[in-house]
PDB file of C-alpha atoms in Angstrom:
ATOM      1  CA  ASP Q   1       7.840 -18.417  -0.274  1.00 67.00           C
ATOM      2  CA  ALA Q   2      10.164 -15.497  -1.400  1.00 82.00           C
ATOM      3  CA  GLY Q   3       7.250 -13.181  -0.980  1.00 95.00           C
ATOM      4  CA  VAL Q   4       6.731 -10.477  -3.897  1.00 98.00           C
ATOM      5  CA  ILE Q   5       9.986 -10.377  -5.726  1.00 98.00           C
ATOM      6  CA  GLN Q   6      10.560  -6.992  -7.772  1.00 98.00           C
ATOM      7  CA  SER Q   7      13.426  -6.298 -10.192  1.00 98.00           C
ATOM      8  CA  PRO Q   8      15.514  -3.904 -10.573  1.00 98.00           C
ATOM      9  CA  ARG Q   9      15.332  -2.277  -6.759  1.00 97.00           C
ATOM     10  CA  HIS Q  10      16.957   1.063  -8.421  1.00 97.00           C
ATOM     11  CA  GLU Q  11      16.733   2.361 -11.829  1.00 98.00           C
ATOM     12  CA  VAL Q  12      18.235   5.818 -13.156  1.00 98.00           C
ATOM     13  CA  THR Q  13      17.080   6.387 -16.205  1.00 97.00           C
ATOM     14  CA  GLU Q  14      17.183   9.746 -19.054  1.00 97.00           C
ATOM     15  CA  MET Q  15      14.050  11.486 -19.948  1.00 97.00           C
ATOM     16  CA  GLY Q  16      12.671   9.480 -22.916  1.00 97.00           C
ATOM     17  CA  GLN Q  17      13.687   6.492 -22.267  1.00 98.00           C
ATOM     18  CA  GLU Q  18      11.626   3.372 -22.064  1.00 98.00           C
ATOM     19  CA  VAL Q  19      11.627   1.907 -18.240  1.00 98.00           C
ATOM     20  CA  THR Q  20      10.425  -1.785 -17.506  1.00 98.00           C
ATOM     21  CA  LEU Q  21       9.795  -2.877 -13.986  1.00 98.00           C
ATOM     22  CA  ARG Q  22       9.401  -6.453 -13.164  1.00 98.00           C
ATOM     23  CA  CYS Q  23       7.266  -8.279 -10.610  1.00 98.00           C
ATOM     24  CA  LYS Q  24       7.093 -12.310  -9.590  1.00 98.00           C
ATOM     25  CA  PRO Q  25       3.804 -12.507  -7.569  1.00 98.00           C
ATOM     26  CA  ILE Q  26       3.343 -14.773  -4.493  1.00 97.00           C
ATOM     27  CA  SER Q  27       2.375 -17.909  -6.060  1.00 96.00           C
ATOM     28  CA  GLY Q  28      -1.112 -18.439  -6.104  1.00 95.00           C
ATOM     29  CA  HIS Q  29      -2.189 -15.275  -5.806  1.00 96.00           C
ATOM     30  CA  ASP Q  30      -4.587 -14.319  -8.026  1.00 94.00           C
ATOM     31  CA  TYR Q  31      -4.926 -10.399  -7.754  1.00 94.00           C
ATOM     32  CA  LEU Q  32      -1.783  -7.928  -8.861  1.00 96.00           C
ATOM     33  CA  PHE Q  33      -1.782  -4.388  -8.067  1.00 96.00           C
ATOM     34  CA  TRP Q  34       0.936  -1.844  -9.134  1.00 98.00           C
ATOM     35  CA  TYR Q  35       1.505   1.304  -6.867  1.00 97.00           C
ATOM     36  CA  ARG Q  36       3.322   4.353  -7.150  1.00 97.00           C
ATOM     37  CA  GLN Q  37       4.578   6.370  -3.918  1.00 95.00           C
ATOM     38  CA  THR Q  38       5.652   9.726  -3.424  1.00 90.00           C
ATOM     39  CA  MET Q  39       6.244  12.453  -0.805  1.00 85.00           C
ATOM     40  CA  MET Q  40       3.476  14.272  -2.589  1.00 83.00           C
ATOM     41  CA  ARG Q  41       1.057  11.895  -3.034  1.00 85.00           C
ATOM     42  CA  GLY Q  42       1.551   8.924  -0.765  1.00 88.00           C
ATOM     43  CA  LEU Q  43       0.890   5.485  -1.872  1.00 93.00           C
ATOM     44  CA  GLU Q  44      -1.446   5.596  -5.440  1.00 93.00           C
ATOM     45  CA  LEU Q  45      -2.774   2.623  -6.999  1.00 94.00           C
ATOM     46  CA  LEU Q  46      -2.217   2.688 -10.818  1.00 96.00           C
ATOM     47  CA  ILE Q  47      -3.501  -1.281 -11.926  1.00 96.00           C
ATOM     48  CA  TYR Q  48      -4.225  -4.480 -10.681  1.00 94.00           C
ATOM     49  CA  PHE Q  49      -5.217  -7.681 -12.165  1.00 95.00           C
ATOM     50  CA  ASN Q  50      -7.020 -10.541 -11.165  1.00 94.00           C
ATOM     51  CA  ASN Q  51      -6.135 -13.566 -12.989  1.00 95.00           C
ATOM     52  CA  ASN Q  52      -3.541 -11.968 -14.937  1.00 96.00           C
ATOM     53  CA  VAL Q  53      -6.772  -9.909 -16.441  1.00 95.00           C
ATOM     54  CA  PRO Q  54      -6.159  -5.923 -16.189  1.00 95.00           C
ATOM     55  CA  ILE Q  55      -9.569  -4.906 -14.026  1.00 91.00           C
ATOM     56  CA  ASP Q  56      -9.076  -1.100 -13.252  1.00 89.00           C
ATOM     57  CA  ASP Q  57      -6.624   0.586 -14.971  1.00 92.00           C
ATOM     58  CA  SER Q  58      -7.998   4.289 -14.232  1.00 90.00           C
ATOM     59  CA  GLY Q  59      -5.016   5.115 -11.911  1.00 91.00           C
ATOM     60  CA  MET Q  60      -2.550   4.908 -14.560  1.00 95.00           C
ATOM     61  CA  PRO Q  61      -1.229   8.829 -14.836  1.00 88.00           C
ATOM     62  CA  GLU Q  62      -1.203   8.759 -18.977  1.00 86.00           C
ATOM     63  CA  ASP Q  63      -1.209   6.906 -22.111  1.00 92.00           C
ATOM     64  CA  ARG Q  64       2.925   6.502 -21.296  1.00 96.00           C
ATOM     65  CA  PHE Q  65       2.089   4.180 -18.944  1.00 97.00           C
ATOM     66  CA  SER Q  66       1.083   0.443 -20.331  1.00 97.00           C
ATOM     67  CA  ALA Q  67       1.019  -2.763 -17.877  1.00 98.00           C
ATOM     68  CA  LYS Q  68       0.763  -6.321 -18.452  1.00 98.00           C
ATOM     69  CA  MET Q  69       0.521  -9.771 -16.788  1.00 98.00           C
ATOM     70  CA  PRO Q  70       1.564 -12.670 -19.630  1.00 97.00           C
ATOM     71  CA  ASN Q  71       1.476 -15.070 -16.743  1.00 96.00           C
ATOM     72  CA  ALA Q  72       0.164 -16.081 -13.372  1.00 96.00           C
ATOM     73  CA  SER Q  73       3.544 -15.460 -12.264  1.00 96.00           C
ATOM     74  CA  PHE Q  74       4.541 -12.147 -13.760  1.00 97.00           C
ATOM     75  CA  SER Q  75       3.697  -8.566 -14.574  1.00 98.00           C
ATOM     76  CA  THR Q  76       5.238  -5.566 -15.971  1.00 98.00           C
ATOM     77  CA  LEU Q  77       4.870  -1.701 -16.011  1.00 98.00           C
ATOM     78  CA  LYS Q  78       6.708   0.468 -19.194  1.00 98.00           C
ATOM     79  CA  ILE Q  79       7.223   3.702 -19.142  1.00 98.00           C
ATOM     80  CA  GLN Q  80       7.920   4.910 -22.626  1.00 97.00           C
ATOM     81  CA  PRO Q  81       8.887   7.822 -22.784  1.00 97.00           C
ATOM     82  CA  SER Q  82       9.941   8.479 -19.215  1.00 97.00           C
ATOM     83  CA  GLU Q  83      10.026  12.062 -17.955  1.00 97.00           C
ATOM     84  CA  PRO Q  84      11.365  13.144 -14.183  1.00 97.00           C
ATOM     85  CA  ARG Q  85       7.836  13.541 -12.729  1.00 96.00           C
ATOM     86  CA  ASP Q  86       7.723   9.724 -13.127  1.00 97.00           C
ATOM     87  CA  SER Q  87      10.350   9.748 -10.302  1.00 97.00           C
ATOM     88  CA  ALA Q  88       8.674   7.540  -7.612  1.00 97.00           C
ATOM     89  CA  VAL Q  89       9.162   4.448  -5.717  1.00 97.00           C
ATOM     90  CA  TYR Q  90       7.011   1.873  -7.907  1.00 98.00           C
ATOM     91  CA  PHE Q  91       5.450  -1.069  -5.540  1.00 98.00           C
ATOM     92  CA  CYS Q  92       4.085  -4.351  -6.752  1.00 98.00           C
ATOM     93  CA  ALA Q  93       1.696  -6.216  -4.666  1.00 97.00           C
ATOM     94  CA  SER Q  94      -0.409  -9.313  -4.592  1.00 96.00           C
ATOM     95  CA  SER Q  95      -3.351 -10.879  -2.558  1.00 94.00           C
ATOM     96  CA  PRO Q  96      -4.431 -14.386  -2.570  1.00 93.00           C
ATOM     97  CA  GLN Q  97      -8.281 -12.807  -2.649  1.00 88.00           C
ATOM     98  CA  MET Q  98      -9.839  -9.429  -3.561  1.00 83.00           C
ATOM     99  CA  ASN Q  99     -11.038  -8.096   0.216  1.00 84.00           C
ATOM    100  CA  THR Q 100      -7.557  -9.263   1.846  1.00 88.00           C
ATOM    101  CA  GLU Q 101      -4.429  -7.654   2.796  1.00 91.00           C
ATOM    102  CA  ALA Q 102      -1.931  -7.189  -0.114  1.00 93.00           C
ATOM    103  CA  PHE Q 103       1.642  -8.431   0.529  1.00 96.00           C
ATOM    104  CA  PHE Q 104       4.362  -5.841  -0.788  1.00 97.00           C
ATOM    105  CA  GLY Q 105       7.532  -6.271  -2.816  1.00 98.00           C
ATOM    106  CA  GLN Q 106      10.376  -3.987  -2.040  1.00 97.00           C
ATOM    107  CA  GLY Q 107       9.805  -1.716  -4.365  1.00 97.00           C
ATOM    108  CA  THR Q 108      11.969  -0.136  -7.625  1.00 98.00           C
ATOM    109  CA  ARG Q 109      13.095   3.454  -6.605  1.00 98.00           C
ATOM    110  CA  LEU Q 110      12.783   5.239  -9.871  1.00 98.00           C
ATOM    111  CA  THR Q 111      14.626   8.245 -10.643  1.00 98.00           C
ATOM    112  CA  VAL Q 112      14.484  10.029 -14.371  1.00 98.00           C
ATOM    113  CA  VAL Q 113      17.099  12.317 -15.011  1.00 97.00           C
TER     114      VAL Q 113
ATOM    115  CA  GLY P   1     -14.716  13.339  -2.775  1.00 34.00           C
ATOM    116  CA  GLU P   2     -14.373   9.726  -0.344  1.00 37.00           C
ATOM    117  CA  SER P   3     -10.696   9.317   1.066  1.00 43.00           C
ATOM    118  CA  VAL P   4      -8.765   7.948   3.993  1.00 51.00           C
ATOM    119  CA  GLY P   5      -6.747   9.975   5.748  1.00 47.00           C
ATOM    120  CA  LEU P   6      -4.887  10.511   8.864  1.00 41.00           C
ATOM    121  CA  HIS P   7      -4.820  13.328  12.068  1.00 45.00           C
ATOM    122  CA  LEU P   8      -1.536  13.174  12.564  1.00 46.00           C
ATOM    123  CA  PRO P   9       1.322  13.414  10.214  1.00 84.00           C
ATOM    124  CA  THR P  10       4.104  12.340  12.838  1.00 92.00           C
ATOM    125  CA  LEU P  11       3.535  10.750  16.512  1.00 93.00           C
ATOM    126  CA  SER P  12       6.719  11.032  18.792  1.00 95.00           C
ATOM    127  CA  VAL P  13       6.742   8.567  21.417  1.00 96.00           C
ATOM    128  CA  GLN P  14       9.223   7.291  24.282  1.00 97.00           C
ATOM    129  CA  GLU P  15      10.287   3.890  24.626  1.00 97.00           C
ATOM    130  CA  GLY P  16       7.686   1.562  26.570  1.00 97.00           C
ATOM    131  CA  ASP P  17       4.718   4.010  25.817  1.00 96.00           C
ATOM    132  CA  ASN P  18       1.802   3.137  24.470  1.00 97.00           C
ATOM    133  CA  SER P  19       1.091   4.482  21.400  1.00 97.00           C
ATOM    134  CA  ILE P  20      -2.060   5.582  19.304  1.00 96.00           C
ATOM    135  CA  ILE P  21      -2.739   6.088  15.750  1.00 96.00           C
ATOM    136  CA  ASN P  22      -5.668   7.552  14.035  1.00 94.00           C
ATOM    137  CA  CYS P  23      -7.227   7.420  10.468  1.00 93.00           C
ATOM    138  CA  ALA P  24     -10.790   8.632   9.438  1.00 91.00           C
ATOM    139  CA  TYR P  25     -12.622   7.394   6.601  1.00 88.00           C
ATOM    140  CA  SER P  26     -15.552   8.573   4.405  1.00 79.00           C
ATOM    141  CA  ASN P  27     -16.984   5.728   2.667  1.00 84.00           C
ATOM    142  CA  SER P  28     -19.344   4.534   4.754  1.00 83.00           C
ATOM    143  CA  ALA P  29     -19.709   1.212   2.651  1.00 83.00           C
ATOM    144  CA  SER P  30     -16.331   0.342   3.206  1.00 87.00           C
ATOM    145  CA  ASP P  31     -16.202  -3.164   4.779  1.00 88.00           C
ATOM    146  CA  TYR P  32     -12.350  -3.815   5.467  1.00 92.00           C
ATOM    147  CA  PHE P  33      -9.629  -2.211   6.596  1.00 94.00           C
ATOM    148  CA  ILE P  34      -5.814  -2.833   7.519  1.00 95.00           C
ATOM    149  CA  TRP P  35      -3.032  -1.183   9.167  1.00 96.00           C
ATOM    150  CA  TYR P  36       0.685  -1.453   7.470  1.00 97.00           C
ATOM    151  CA  LYS P  37       3.918  -1.030   8.811  1.00 97.00           C
ATOM    152  CA  GLN P  38       6.452   0.399   6.379  1.00 96.00           C
ATOM    153  CA  GLU P  39       9.815   0.634   7.303  1.00 95.00           C
ATOM    154  CA  SER P  40      12.451   2.772   5.222  1.00 92.00           C
ATOM    155  CA  GLY P  41      13.455   1.370   2.184  1.00 92.00           C
ATOM    156  CA  LYS P  42      10.539  -1.479   2.352  1.00 95.00           C
ATOM    157  CA  GLY P  43       7.294  -2.192   0.945  1.00 96.00           C
ATOM    158  CA  PRO P  44       4.152  -1.421   3.558  1.00 96.00           C
ATOM    159  CA  GLN P  45       3.694  -4.904   5.618  1.00 96.00           C
ATOM    160  CA  PHE P  46       0.594  -5.857   7.083  1.00 95.00           C
ATOM    161  CA  ILE P  47       0.144  -5.507  10.515  1.00 96.00           C
ATOM    162  CA  ILE P  48      -3.538  -6.425  11.691  1.00 97.00           C
ATOM    163  CA  ASP P  49      -6.701  -5.612   9.637  1.00 96.00           C
ATOM    164  CA  ILE P  50     -10.584  -5.617  10.846  1.00 96.00           C
ATOM    165  CA  ARG P  51     -14.032  -6.080   9.187  1.00 93.00           C
ATOM    166  CA  SER P  52     -16.884  -3.707   9.534  1.00 92.00           C
ATOM    167  CA  ASN P  53     -18.901  -6.347  11.721  1.00 93.00           C
ATOM    168  CA  MET P  54     -16.390  -5.644  14.629  1.00 96.00           C
ATOM    169  CA  ASP P  55     -15.283  -3.082  16.554  1.00 96.00           C
ATOM    170  CA  LYS P  56     -12.131  -4.464  18.058  1.00 98.00           C
ATOM    171  CA  ARG P  57      -9.598  -6.528  17.219  1.00 98.00           C
ATOM    172  CA  GLN P  58      -6.226  -7.321  19.045  1.00 97.00           C
ATOM    173  CA  GLY P  59      -2.694  -8.856  17.872  1.00 95.00           C
ATOM    174  CA  GLN P  60       0.702  -9.022  19.743  1.00 93.00           C
ATOM    175  CA  ARG P  61       1.129  -5.939  21.089  1.00 96.00           C
ATOM    176  CA  VAL P  62      -1.328  -4.398  18.407  1.00 98.00           C
ATOM    177  CA  THR P  63      -5.156  -3.564  18.918  1.00 98.00           C
ATOM    178  CA  VAL P  64      -7.156  -1.954  15.714  1.00 98.00           C
ATOM    179  CA  LEU P  65     -10.541  -0.141  17.274  1.00 98.00           C
ATOM    180  CA  LEU P  66     -13.096   0.547  14.838  1.00 97.00           C
ATOM    181  CA  ASN P  67     -16.047   3.533  15.146  1.00 95.00           C
ATOM    182  CA  LYS P  68     -18.174   2.852  12.368  1.00 92.00           C
ATOM    183  CA  THR P  69     -20.459   5.680  13.476  1.00 92.00           C
ATOM    184  CA  VAL P  70     -17.590   8.147  13.053  1.00 93.00           C
ATOM    185  CA  LYS P  71     -16.154   6.209  10.504  1.00 92.00           C
ATOM    186  CA  HIS P  72     -12.819   6.056  12.767  1.00 94.00           C
ATOM    187  CA  LEU P  73     -10.111   3.682  12.763  1.00 95.00           C
ATOM    188  CA  SER P  74      -7.266   3.363  15.323  1.00 97.00           C
ATOM    189  CA  LEU P  75      -3.997   1.314  15.522  1.00 97.00           C
ATOM    190  CA  GLN P  76      -3.144   0.903  19.176  1.00 98.00           C
ATOM    191  CA  ILE P  77       0.735  -0.341  20.346  1.00 98.00           C
ATOM    192  CA  ALA P  78       1.422  -1.237  23.612  1.00 97.00           C
ATOM    193  CA  ALA P  79       4.705  -0.945  25.353  1.00 97.00           C
ATOM    194  CA  THR P  80       6.273   0.914  21.862  1.00 97.00           C
ATOM    195  CA  GLN P  81       9.828  -0.309  20.869  1.00 96.00           C
ATOM    196  CA  PRO P  82      12.343   1.098  18.685  1.00 96.00           C
ATOM    197  CA  GLY P  83      11.549  -1.449  16.141  1.00 96.00           C
ATOM    198  CA  ASP P  84       8.423  -0.040  15.904  1.00 97.00           C
ATOM    199  CA  SER P  85       9.341   3.188  14.246  1.00 97.00           C
ATOM    200  CA  ALA P  86       8.076   3.449  11.025  1.00 96.00           C
ATOM    201  CA  VAL P  87       5.410   4.730   8.673  1.00 96.00           C
ATOM    202  CA  TYR P  88       1.738   3.611   9.446  1.00 96.00           C
ATOM    203  CA  PHE P  89      -1.044   3.492   7.042  1.00 94.00           C
ATOM    204  CA  CYS P  90      -4.416   2.680   7.437  1.00 94.00           C
ATOM    205  CA  ALA P  91      -5.870   1.062   4.480  1.00 93.00           C
ATOM    206  CA  GLU P  92      -9.957   0.954   3.425  1.00 91.00           C
ATOM    207  CA  ASN P  93     -10.835  -1.692   0.907  1.00 85.00           C
ATOM    208  CA  ARG P  94     -13.448   0.433  -1.486  1.00 77.00           C
ATOM    209  CA  ALA P  95     -16.158  -1.041  -3.201  1.00 74.00           C
ATOM    210  CA  THR P  96     -16.238  -0.130  -6.822  1.00 70.00           C
ATOM    211  CA  GLY P  97     -17.435  -2.300  -9.994  1.00 67.00           C
ATOM    212  CA  GLY P  98     -17.948  -5.253  -7.569  1.00 68.00           C
ATOM    213  CA  SER P  99     -14.196  -5.378  -6.655  1.00 72.00           C
ATOM    214  CA  TYR P 100     -12.292  -3.936  -3.653  1.00 76.00           C
ATOM    215  CA  ILE P 101      -9.855  -1.641  -4.229  1.00 79.00           C
ATOM    216  CA  PRO P 102      -7.188  -0.852  -1.633  1.00 82.00           C
ATOM    217  CA  THR P 103      -6.656   2.357  -1.173  1.00 88.00           C
ATOM    218  CA  PHE P 104      -4.189   4.286   1.517  1.00 91.00           C
ATOM    219  CA  GLY P 105      -4.132   6.870   3.983  1.00 87.00           C
ATOM    220  CA  ARG P 106      -1.176   9.554   3.474  1.00 85.00           C
ATOM    221  CA  GLY P 107       0.677   7.819   6.446  1.00 91.00           C
ATOM    222  CA  THR P 108       1.986   8.529  10.282  1.00 93.00           C
ATOM    223  CA  SER P 109       5.593   8.651  10.857  1.00 94.00           C
ATOM    224  CA  LEU P 110       5.705   6.806  14.285  1.00 96.00           C
ATOM    225  CA  ILE P 111       9.150   7.686  16.414  1.00 96.00           C
ATOM    226  CA  VAL P 112       9.946   6.023  19.616  1.00 96.00           C
ATOM    227  CA  HIS P 113      12.732   7.714  21.743  1.00 95.00           C
ATOM    228  CA  PRO P 114      14.690   4.630  23.510  1.00 90.00           C
TER     229      PRO P 114
END
């Protein structure tokens, strides 16, 4: 298995633009997580899905952030409009069951200028 | 509030030494703990885990110890190698609303000198 695949690896965008981050989880994994990593706040859980259904989105910073999982093999995290403070590395992770280890993608480094 | 935290932000060791990375947790209801390793430019990678019904678990060159009395977790790396240089995170699966949310500590940077 190729593992969790995220795209793009790097994204530079101007403030106010829409940004879409993509994730393909490991086949057969029922749980998908979106994390944001910054030096100041560390790894923060934004949202997670179980069987394509959003379960907990309490970590989503504000309404500018939205996430979808239209099927078991694809998820998106969208920021509209983006702001410089959204600059971070965004990770997607999946796990086969709850209460087991998560498998992380390589991350998307987002820079909003 | 309850949180997962690390005692030491940076640990420098010589190649061949043993390394110990510590982690404190405050949620006594957590029953599953994981150590991850993150190398520069990569996502966190699973190293070893432990459930609350155990106090020790060993892997290849790594050992995790869990002390539920003082809510303390440690990762021991034997014969540390330069390739072990990375940031290490402890994560706590915190029960909430019938699900378990993986929550990460801030991380410890391990630097191994050849």
